[in-house]
XYZ file of C-alpha atoms in Angstrom:
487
model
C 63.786 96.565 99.226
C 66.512 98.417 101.670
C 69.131 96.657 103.162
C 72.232 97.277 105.678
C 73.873 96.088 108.339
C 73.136 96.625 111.916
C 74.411 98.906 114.432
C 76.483 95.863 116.131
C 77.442 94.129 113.155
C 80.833 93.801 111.562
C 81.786 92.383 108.640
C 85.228 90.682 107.427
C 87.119 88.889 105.067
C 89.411 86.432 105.881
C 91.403 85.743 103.066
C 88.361 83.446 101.372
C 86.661 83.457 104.156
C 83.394 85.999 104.942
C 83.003 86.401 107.991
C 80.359 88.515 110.207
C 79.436 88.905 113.777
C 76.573 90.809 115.940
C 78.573 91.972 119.315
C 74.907 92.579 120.605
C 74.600 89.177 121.044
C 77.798 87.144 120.976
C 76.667 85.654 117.328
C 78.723 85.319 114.121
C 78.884 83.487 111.385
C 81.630 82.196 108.627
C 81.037 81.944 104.516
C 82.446 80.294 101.692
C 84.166 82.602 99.023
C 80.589 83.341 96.746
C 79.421 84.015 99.991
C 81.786 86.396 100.703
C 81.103 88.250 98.063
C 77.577 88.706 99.169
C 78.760 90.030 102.392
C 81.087 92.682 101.449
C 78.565 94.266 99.406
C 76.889 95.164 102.385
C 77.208 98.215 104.414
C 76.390 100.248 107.116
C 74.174 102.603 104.679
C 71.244 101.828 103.164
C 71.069 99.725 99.616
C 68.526 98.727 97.326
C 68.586 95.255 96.249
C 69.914 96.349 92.663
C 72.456 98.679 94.075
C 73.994 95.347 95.729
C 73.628 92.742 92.190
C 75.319 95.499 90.715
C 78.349 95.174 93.204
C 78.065 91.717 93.748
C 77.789 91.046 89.300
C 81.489 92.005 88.452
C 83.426 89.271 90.734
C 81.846 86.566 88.920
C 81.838 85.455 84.970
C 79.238 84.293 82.565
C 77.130 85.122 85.182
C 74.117 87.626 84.917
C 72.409 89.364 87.702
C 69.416 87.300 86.849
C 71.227 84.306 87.364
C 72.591 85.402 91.247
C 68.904 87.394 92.188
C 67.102 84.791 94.338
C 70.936 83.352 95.690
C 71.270 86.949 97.005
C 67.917 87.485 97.870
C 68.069 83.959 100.447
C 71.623 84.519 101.308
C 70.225 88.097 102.876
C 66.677 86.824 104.341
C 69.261 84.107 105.987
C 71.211 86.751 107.066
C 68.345 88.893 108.810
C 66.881 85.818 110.315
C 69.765 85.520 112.076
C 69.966 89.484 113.194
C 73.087 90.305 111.291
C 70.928 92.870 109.037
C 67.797 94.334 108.261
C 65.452 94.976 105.409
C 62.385 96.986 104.782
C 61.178 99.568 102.717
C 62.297 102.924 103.961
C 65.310 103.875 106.003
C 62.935 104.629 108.694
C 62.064 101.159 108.709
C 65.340 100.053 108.933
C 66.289 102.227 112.111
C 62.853 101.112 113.482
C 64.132 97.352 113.331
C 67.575 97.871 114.267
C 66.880 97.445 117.942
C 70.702 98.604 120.091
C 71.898 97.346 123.438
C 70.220 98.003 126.496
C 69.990 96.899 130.177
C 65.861 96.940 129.106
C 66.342 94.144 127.595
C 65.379 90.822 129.373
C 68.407 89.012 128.635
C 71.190 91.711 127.287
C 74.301 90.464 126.380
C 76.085 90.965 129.039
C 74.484 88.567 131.079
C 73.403 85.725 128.756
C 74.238 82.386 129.252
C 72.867 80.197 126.158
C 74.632 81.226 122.507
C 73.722 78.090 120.458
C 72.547 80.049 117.316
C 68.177 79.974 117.674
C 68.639 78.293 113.737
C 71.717 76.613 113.686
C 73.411 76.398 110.045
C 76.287 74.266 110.001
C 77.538 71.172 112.124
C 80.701 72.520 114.072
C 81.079 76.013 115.682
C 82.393 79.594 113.977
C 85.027 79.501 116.450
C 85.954 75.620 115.599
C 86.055 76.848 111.720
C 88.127 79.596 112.537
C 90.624 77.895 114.479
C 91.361 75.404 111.698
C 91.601 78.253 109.093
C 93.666 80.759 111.035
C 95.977 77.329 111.826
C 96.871 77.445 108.414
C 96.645 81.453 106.959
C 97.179 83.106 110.736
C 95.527 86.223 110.251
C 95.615 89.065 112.451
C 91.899 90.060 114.098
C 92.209 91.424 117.184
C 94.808 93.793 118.676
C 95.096 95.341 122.214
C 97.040 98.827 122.220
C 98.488 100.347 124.978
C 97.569 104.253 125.244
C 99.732 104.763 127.949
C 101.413 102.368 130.696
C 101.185 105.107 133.417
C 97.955 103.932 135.989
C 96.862 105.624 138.903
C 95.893 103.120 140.876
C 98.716 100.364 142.429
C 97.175 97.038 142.442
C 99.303 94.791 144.826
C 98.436 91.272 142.227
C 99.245 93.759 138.919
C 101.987 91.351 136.373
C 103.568 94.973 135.310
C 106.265 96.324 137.816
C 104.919 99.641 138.921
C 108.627 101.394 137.666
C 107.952 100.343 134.596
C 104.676 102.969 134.440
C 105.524 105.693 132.450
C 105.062 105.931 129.139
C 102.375 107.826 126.853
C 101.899 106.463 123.454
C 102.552 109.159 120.746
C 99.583 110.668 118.589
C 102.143 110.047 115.245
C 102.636 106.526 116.193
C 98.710 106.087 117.366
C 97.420 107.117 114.422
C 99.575 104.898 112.122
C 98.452 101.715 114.103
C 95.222 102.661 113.868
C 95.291 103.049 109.575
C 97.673 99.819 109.550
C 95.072 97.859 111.421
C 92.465 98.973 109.199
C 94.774 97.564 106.150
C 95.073 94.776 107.700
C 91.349 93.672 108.639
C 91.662 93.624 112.319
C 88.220 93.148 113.907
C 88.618 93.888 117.137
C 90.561 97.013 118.542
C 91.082 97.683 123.006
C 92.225 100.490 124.304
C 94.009 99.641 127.456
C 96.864 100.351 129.872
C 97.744 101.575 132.448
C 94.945 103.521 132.793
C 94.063 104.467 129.571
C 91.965 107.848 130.115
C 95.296 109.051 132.014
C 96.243 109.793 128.733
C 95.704 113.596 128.072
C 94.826 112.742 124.063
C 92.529 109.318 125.084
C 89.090 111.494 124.178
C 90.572 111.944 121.115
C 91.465 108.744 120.208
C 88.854 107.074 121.420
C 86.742 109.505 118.902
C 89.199 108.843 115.950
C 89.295 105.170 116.454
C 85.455 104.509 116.529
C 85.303 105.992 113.055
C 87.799 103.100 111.893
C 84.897 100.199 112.145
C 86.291 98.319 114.854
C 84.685 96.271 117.387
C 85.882 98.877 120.102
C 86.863 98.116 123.800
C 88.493 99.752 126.571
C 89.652 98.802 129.543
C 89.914 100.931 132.438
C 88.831 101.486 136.104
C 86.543 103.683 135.304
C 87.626 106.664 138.098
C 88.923 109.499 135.165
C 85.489 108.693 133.617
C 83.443 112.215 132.949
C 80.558 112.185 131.246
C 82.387 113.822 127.758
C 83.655 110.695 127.943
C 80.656 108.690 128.591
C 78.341 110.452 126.257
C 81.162 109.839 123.800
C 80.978 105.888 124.279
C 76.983 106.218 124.379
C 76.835 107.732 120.699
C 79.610 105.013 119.377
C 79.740 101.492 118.027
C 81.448 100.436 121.077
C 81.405 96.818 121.992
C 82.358 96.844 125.849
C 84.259 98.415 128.721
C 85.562 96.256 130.915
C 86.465 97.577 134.237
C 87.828 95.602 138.256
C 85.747 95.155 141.169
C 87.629 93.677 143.687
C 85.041 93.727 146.783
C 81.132 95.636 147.450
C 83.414 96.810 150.720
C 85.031 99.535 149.922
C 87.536 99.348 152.336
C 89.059 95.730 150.386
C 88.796 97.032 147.317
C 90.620 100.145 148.173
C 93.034 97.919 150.028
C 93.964 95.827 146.616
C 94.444 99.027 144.422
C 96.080 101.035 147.417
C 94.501 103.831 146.464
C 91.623 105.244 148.974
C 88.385 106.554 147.435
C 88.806 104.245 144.647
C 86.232 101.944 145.010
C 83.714 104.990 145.238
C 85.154 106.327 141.810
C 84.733 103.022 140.319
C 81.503 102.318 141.405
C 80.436 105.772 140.161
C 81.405 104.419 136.586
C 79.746 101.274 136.363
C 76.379 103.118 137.292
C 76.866 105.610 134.807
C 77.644 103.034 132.484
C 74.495 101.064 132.788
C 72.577 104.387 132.887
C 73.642 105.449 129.713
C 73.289 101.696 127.841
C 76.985 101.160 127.577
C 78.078 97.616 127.232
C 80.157 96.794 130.859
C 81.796 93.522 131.783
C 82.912 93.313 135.135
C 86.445 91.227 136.081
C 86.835 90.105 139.950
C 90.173 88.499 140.457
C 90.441 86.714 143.254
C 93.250 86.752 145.884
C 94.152 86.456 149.776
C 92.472 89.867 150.215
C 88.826 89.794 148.547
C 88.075 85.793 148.523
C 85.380 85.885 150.962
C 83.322 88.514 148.922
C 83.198 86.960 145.691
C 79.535 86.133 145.694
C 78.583 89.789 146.545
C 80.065 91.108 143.313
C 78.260 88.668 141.057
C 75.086 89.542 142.794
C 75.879 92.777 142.230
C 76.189 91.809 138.462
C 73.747 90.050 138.333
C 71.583 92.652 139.693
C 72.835 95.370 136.973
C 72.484 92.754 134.106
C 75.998 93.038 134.265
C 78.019 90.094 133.489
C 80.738 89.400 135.955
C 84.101 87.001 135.555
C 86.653 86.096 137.478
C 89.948 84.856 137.805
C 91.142 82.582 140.852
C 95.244 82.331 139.501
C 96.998 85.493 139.180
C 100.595 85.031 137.614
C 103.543 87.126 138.160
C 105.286 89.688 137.031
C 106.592 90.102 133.523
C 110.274 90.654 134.577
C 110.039 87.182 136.557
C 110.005 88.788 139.719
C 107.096 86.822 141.836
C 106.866 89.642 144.946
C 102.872 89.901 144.062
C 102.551 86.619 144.283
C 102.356 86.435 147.574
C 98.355 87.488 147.803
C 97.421 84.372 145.235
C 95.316 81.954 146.256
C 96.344 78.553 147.998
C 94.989 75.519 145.716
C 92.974 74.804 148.510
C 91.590 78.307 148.624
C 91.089 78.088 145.022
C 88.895 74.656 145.948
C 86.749 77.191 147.965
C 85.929 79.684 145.513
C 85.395 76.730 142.932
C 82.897 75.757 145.496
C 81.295 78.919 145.625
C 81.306 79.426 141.942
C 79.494 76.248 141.395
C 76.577 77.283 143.790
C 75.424 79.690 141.648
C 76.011 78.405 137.961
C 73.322 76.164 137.485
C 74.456 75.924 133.501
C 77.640 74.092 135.096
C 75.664 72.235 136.928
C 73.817 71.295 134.266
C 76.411 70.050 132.079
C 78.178 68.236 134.914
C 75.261 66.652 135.889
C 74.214 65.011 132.834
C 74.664 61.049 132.269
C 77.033 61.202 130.373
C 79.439 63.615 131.911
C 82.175 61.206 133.215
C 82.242 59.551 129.848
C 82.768 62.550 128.084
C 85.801 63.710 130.781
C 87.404 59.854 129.936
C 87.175 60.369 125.925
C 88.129 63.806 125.794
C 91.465 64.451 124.453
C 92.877 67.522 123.150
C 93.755 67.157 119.423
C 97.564 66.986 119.455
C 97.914 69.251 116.215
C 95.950 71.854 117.565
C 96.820 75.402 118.341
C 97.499 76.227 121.914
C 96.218 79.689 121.834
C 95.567 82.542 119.802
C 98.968 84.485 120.310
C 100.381 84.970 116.918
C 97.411 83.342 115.273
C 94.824 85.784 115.534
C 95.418 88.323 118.197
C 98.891 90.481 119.501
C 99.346 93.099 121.791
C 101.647 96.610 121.414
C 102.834 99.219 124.371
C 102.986 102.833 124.550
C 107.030 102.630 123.331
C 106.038 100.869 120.444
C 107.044 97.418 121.493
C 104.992 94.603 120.196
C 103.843 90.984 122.641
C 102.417 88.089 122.198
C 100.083 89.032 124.798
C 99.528 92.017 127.567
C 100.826 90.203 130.738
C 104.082 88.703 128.579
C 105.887 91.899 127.917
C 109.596 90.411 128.332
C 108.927 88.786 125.048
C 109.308 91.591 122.103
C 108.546 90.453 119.165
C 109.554 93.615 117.052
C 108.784 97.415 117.684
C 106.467 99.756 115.391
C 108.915 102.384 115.076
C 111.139 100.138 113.482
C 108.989 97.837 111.473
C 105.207 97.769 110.367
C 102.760 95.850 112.271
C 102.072 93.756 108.807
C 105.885 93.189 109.030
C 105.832 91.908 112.626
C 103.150 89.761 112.024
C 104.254 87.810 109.248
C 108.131 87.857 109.878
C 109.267 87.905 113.212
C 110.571 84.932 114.547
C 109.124 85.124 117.974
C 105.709 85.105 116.920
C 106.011 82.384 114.047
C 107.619 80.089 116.400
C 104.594 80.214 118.748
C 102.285 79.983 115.941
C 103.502 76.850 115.268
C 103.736 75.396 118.829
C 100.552 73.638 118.837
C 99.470 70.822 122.028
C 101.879 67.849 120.841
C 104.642 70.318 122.327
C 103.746 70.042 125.551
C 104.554 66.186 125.888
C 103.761 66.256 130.048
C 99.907 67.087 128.983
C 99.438 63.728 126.424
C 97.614 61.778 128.745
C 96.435 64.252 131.727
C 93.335 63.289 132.836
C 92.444 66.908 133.433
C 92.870 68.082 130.010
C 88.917 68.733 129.716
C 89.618 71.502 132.536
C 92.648 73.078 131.016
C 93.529 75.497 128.650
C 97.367 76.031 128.583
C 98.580 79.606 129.282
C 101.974 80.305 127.963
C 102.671 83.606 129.315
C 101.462 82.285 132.956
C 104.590 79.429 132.402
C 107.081 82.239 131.355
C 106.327 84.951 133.998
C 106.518 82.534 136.721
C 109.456 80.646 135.352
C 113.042 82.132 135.917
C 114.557 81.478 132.682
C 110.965 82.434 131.074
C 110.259 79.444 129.668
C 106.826 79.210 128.205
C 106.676 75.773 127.738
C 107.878 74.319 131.128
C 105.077 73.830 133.082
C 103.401 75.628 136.065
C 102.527 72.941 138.855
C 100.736 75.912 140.340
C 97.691 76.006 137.510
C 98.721 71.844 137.380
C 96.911 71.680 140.680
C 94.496 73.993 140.745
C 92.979 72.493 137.539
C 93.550 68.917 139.488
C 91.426 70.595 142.211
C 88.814 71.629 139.610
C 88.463 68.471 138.475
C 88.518 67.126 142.049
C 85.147 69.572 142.763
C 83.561 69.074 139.804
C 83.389 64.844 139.839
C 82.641 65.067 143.381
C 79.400 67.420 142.597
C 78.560 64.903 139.648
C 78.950 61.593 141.764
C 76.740 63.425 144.331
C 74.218 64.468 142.056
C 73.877 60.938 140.576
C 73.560 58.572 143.846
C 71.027 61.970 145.085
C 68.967 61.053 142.134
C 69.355 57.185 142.130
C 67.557 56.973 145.393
């Protein structure tokens, strides 16, 4: 018997943790250290079943491969099961059952809705595990680099001052984050800006880096996209591309990025993205400008099998300057597009509608030793100059620079980052007993940007209400839904 893993699967190893997730359909899964060992033994190439006991054999003592057969042989049937690998006879077999992404499918991942594993094996959630391990060994799995800040479009809600736009990343410097994340065991990898295919290298980094084993995504607009570059993305192990949609007018959508023709370049690249089976997610933020159209672009997602998100709060600009603020949302506008939101979710409905939903709202309390977000505990950001963030939109907060220091260095040693690693939701004394706290989820780098003295933890009464609003919509659909249904 053949095994190896599948297209979409990656495997890691968290100090003792094994861990291993299927980007073709949102599902991972986390394993004690014997486990682990199991895992790594895997590969992306075909293995007999002896091949892999005689990998697996030399971690353990007094232990023969007779001994571990039939644990290995259930720990891999519990594996494929679960569509993390295949098995079969011939390597034509396995190819035959290693079925990739496609907008075929009925349900592809970019549009599903339901990712409760189909067997589940444990009592609380991968990402619950993981939180509580990386709380205490923070461990760095996901990085966003910055190919270039330069964009060619001029978005009037964009946090990054437009002067600020012009800097390519070098191919020296490139190439050493790319081998130092690789050291490291980062899982995920995006390729961002600016606009990351202005960068006259970005076909050849995208081709270097998807030979590295990350879970690959890039984030663009999609109008430098030529099909070199989409025939490149079609024959890799990319995850997603994630690309704005402002409006289906084209006039509104050109009117946000300021750039004419846009939308018609953009559009261009989602089609040819679906066309050639490359993962897309489409982001609609919301503002002044585009609120009315909102629906139109998720049923234009939905039409695609595309899925769509969106974002009703924009926050402002890294250098506390608050000019773009000025197309956000009013919290009462933000009650509208809640509304509008809700009319087409029926999986929120469903969960708000349930009898015991306004029991669960008064239990729920956030546990006050809990980690506020993933900054510093499993995911950073870096620029084209080097410079390394807690996140992409809070730039004013360095934490160290490549050029100076290694990205392992950064990590574990600067101040910046250990110090929000250890904020966790006990710091933020105004939230204790918020009866919205089931409809929040803190954003430092919103607080700083919009703060003058860049404070992440003083509050933004902004988000304050709009959550208050959310909750406002949300009880108002359940109370309806109950007395509708008493009668």
């Amino acid at each position: 018997m053949l095994y190896r893993q599948k297209f979409d699967t990656f495997i890691r190893k968290y100090e003792n943790v094994g861990y291993i997730t299927n980007k073709a359909d949102f599902s991972d899964r986390v394993c004690n250290e014997s486990g682990a060992v199991f895992l790594l033994a895997l590969s992306r190439e075909p293995q007999s079943l002896e091949e892999l006991l005689n990998k697996i054999i030399v971690a353990f003592n007094d232990v023969t491969i007779d001994d571990i057969r039939q644990d290995v042989i259930d720990f891999y049937r519990i594996l494929e099961e679960d569509g993390f690998i295949v098995s079969g006879e011939t390597p034509e077999e396995l190819d035959k059952k290693d079925i990739r992404f496609s907008y075929s499918q009925l349900e592809p991942k970019t549009v599903k809705e339901n990712f409760t594993p189909k067997l589940p094996r444990a009592e609380e959630t991968t990402q619950y595990f993981l939180d509580e391990h990386f709380k205490q060994h923070p461990h760095l799995t996901s990085l966003q680099m910055e190919l270039t800040s330069r964009c060619n479009e001029r978005c009037i809600h964009c946090y990054i001052p437009h002067e600020y736009k012009n800097t390519d990343i070098k191919p020296e410097l490139f190439y050493s984050v790319l081998d130092q994340c690789r050291e490291m065991g980062v899982l995920g990898l995006t390729l961002s800006g600016g606009e990351p295919m202005l960068h006259p290298q970005f076909l050849e980094f995208f081709k270097t880096a998807k030979n590295y084993d990350f879970s690959l995504n890039v984030l663009s607009n999609l109008t430098l996209l030529t099909d070199e570059i989409v025939e490149a993305m079609r024959t890799s192990r990319i995850s997603s591309v994630q690309t704005s949609l402002y409006s289906m007018i084209p006039k509104i959508h050109d009117k946000i990025t300021t750039i004419p023709g846009s939308w018609q370049k953009t559009y261009n690249g989602i089609m040819k993205l679906v066309e050639n089976d490359i993962p897309l997610q489409i982001s609609c933020p919301v503002m002044k400008q585009n609120k009315e159209g909102l629906s139109d672009v998720f049923k234009f997602g939905d039409k695609l099998k595309v899925r769509v998100v969106t974002d009703y709060n924009i926050m402002a600009k890294y250098d506390n300057t608050r000019e773009n603020l000025e197309n956000r949302l009013s919290v009462d506008e933000v009650g509208d597009v809640i509304e509008t939101l809700l009319k087409d979710d029926l999986e929120y409905q469903y969960l708000i509608t349930r009898d015991d939903y306004f029991k669960k709202c008064a239990e729920y309390k956030k546990d006050p030793e809990g980690i506020v977000c993933g900054v510093g505990v499993a995911s950073i950001c870096m620029v084209a100059d080097g410079n390394v963030y807690p996140c992409a939109g809070w730039q004013n907060c360095v934490c160290g620079n490549l050029y100076e220091k290694s990205l392992k260095d950064i990590w574990e040693n600067s101040p910046k980052i250990n110090w929000l690693r250890n904020l966790r939701n006990k710091d933020f004394k105004e939230c204790a007993d918020c009866k919205d706290q089931l409809f929040c989820a803190m954003c430092m780098v919103r607080n700083a940007n919009e703060n003058p003295d860049g404070d992440p933890l003083k509050l933004n009464r902004h988000f304050c209400d709009a959550v208050a609003k959310n909750r406002e919509i949300v009880d108002k659909w359940a109370i309806e839904y109950q007395e509708k249904h008493k009668k």
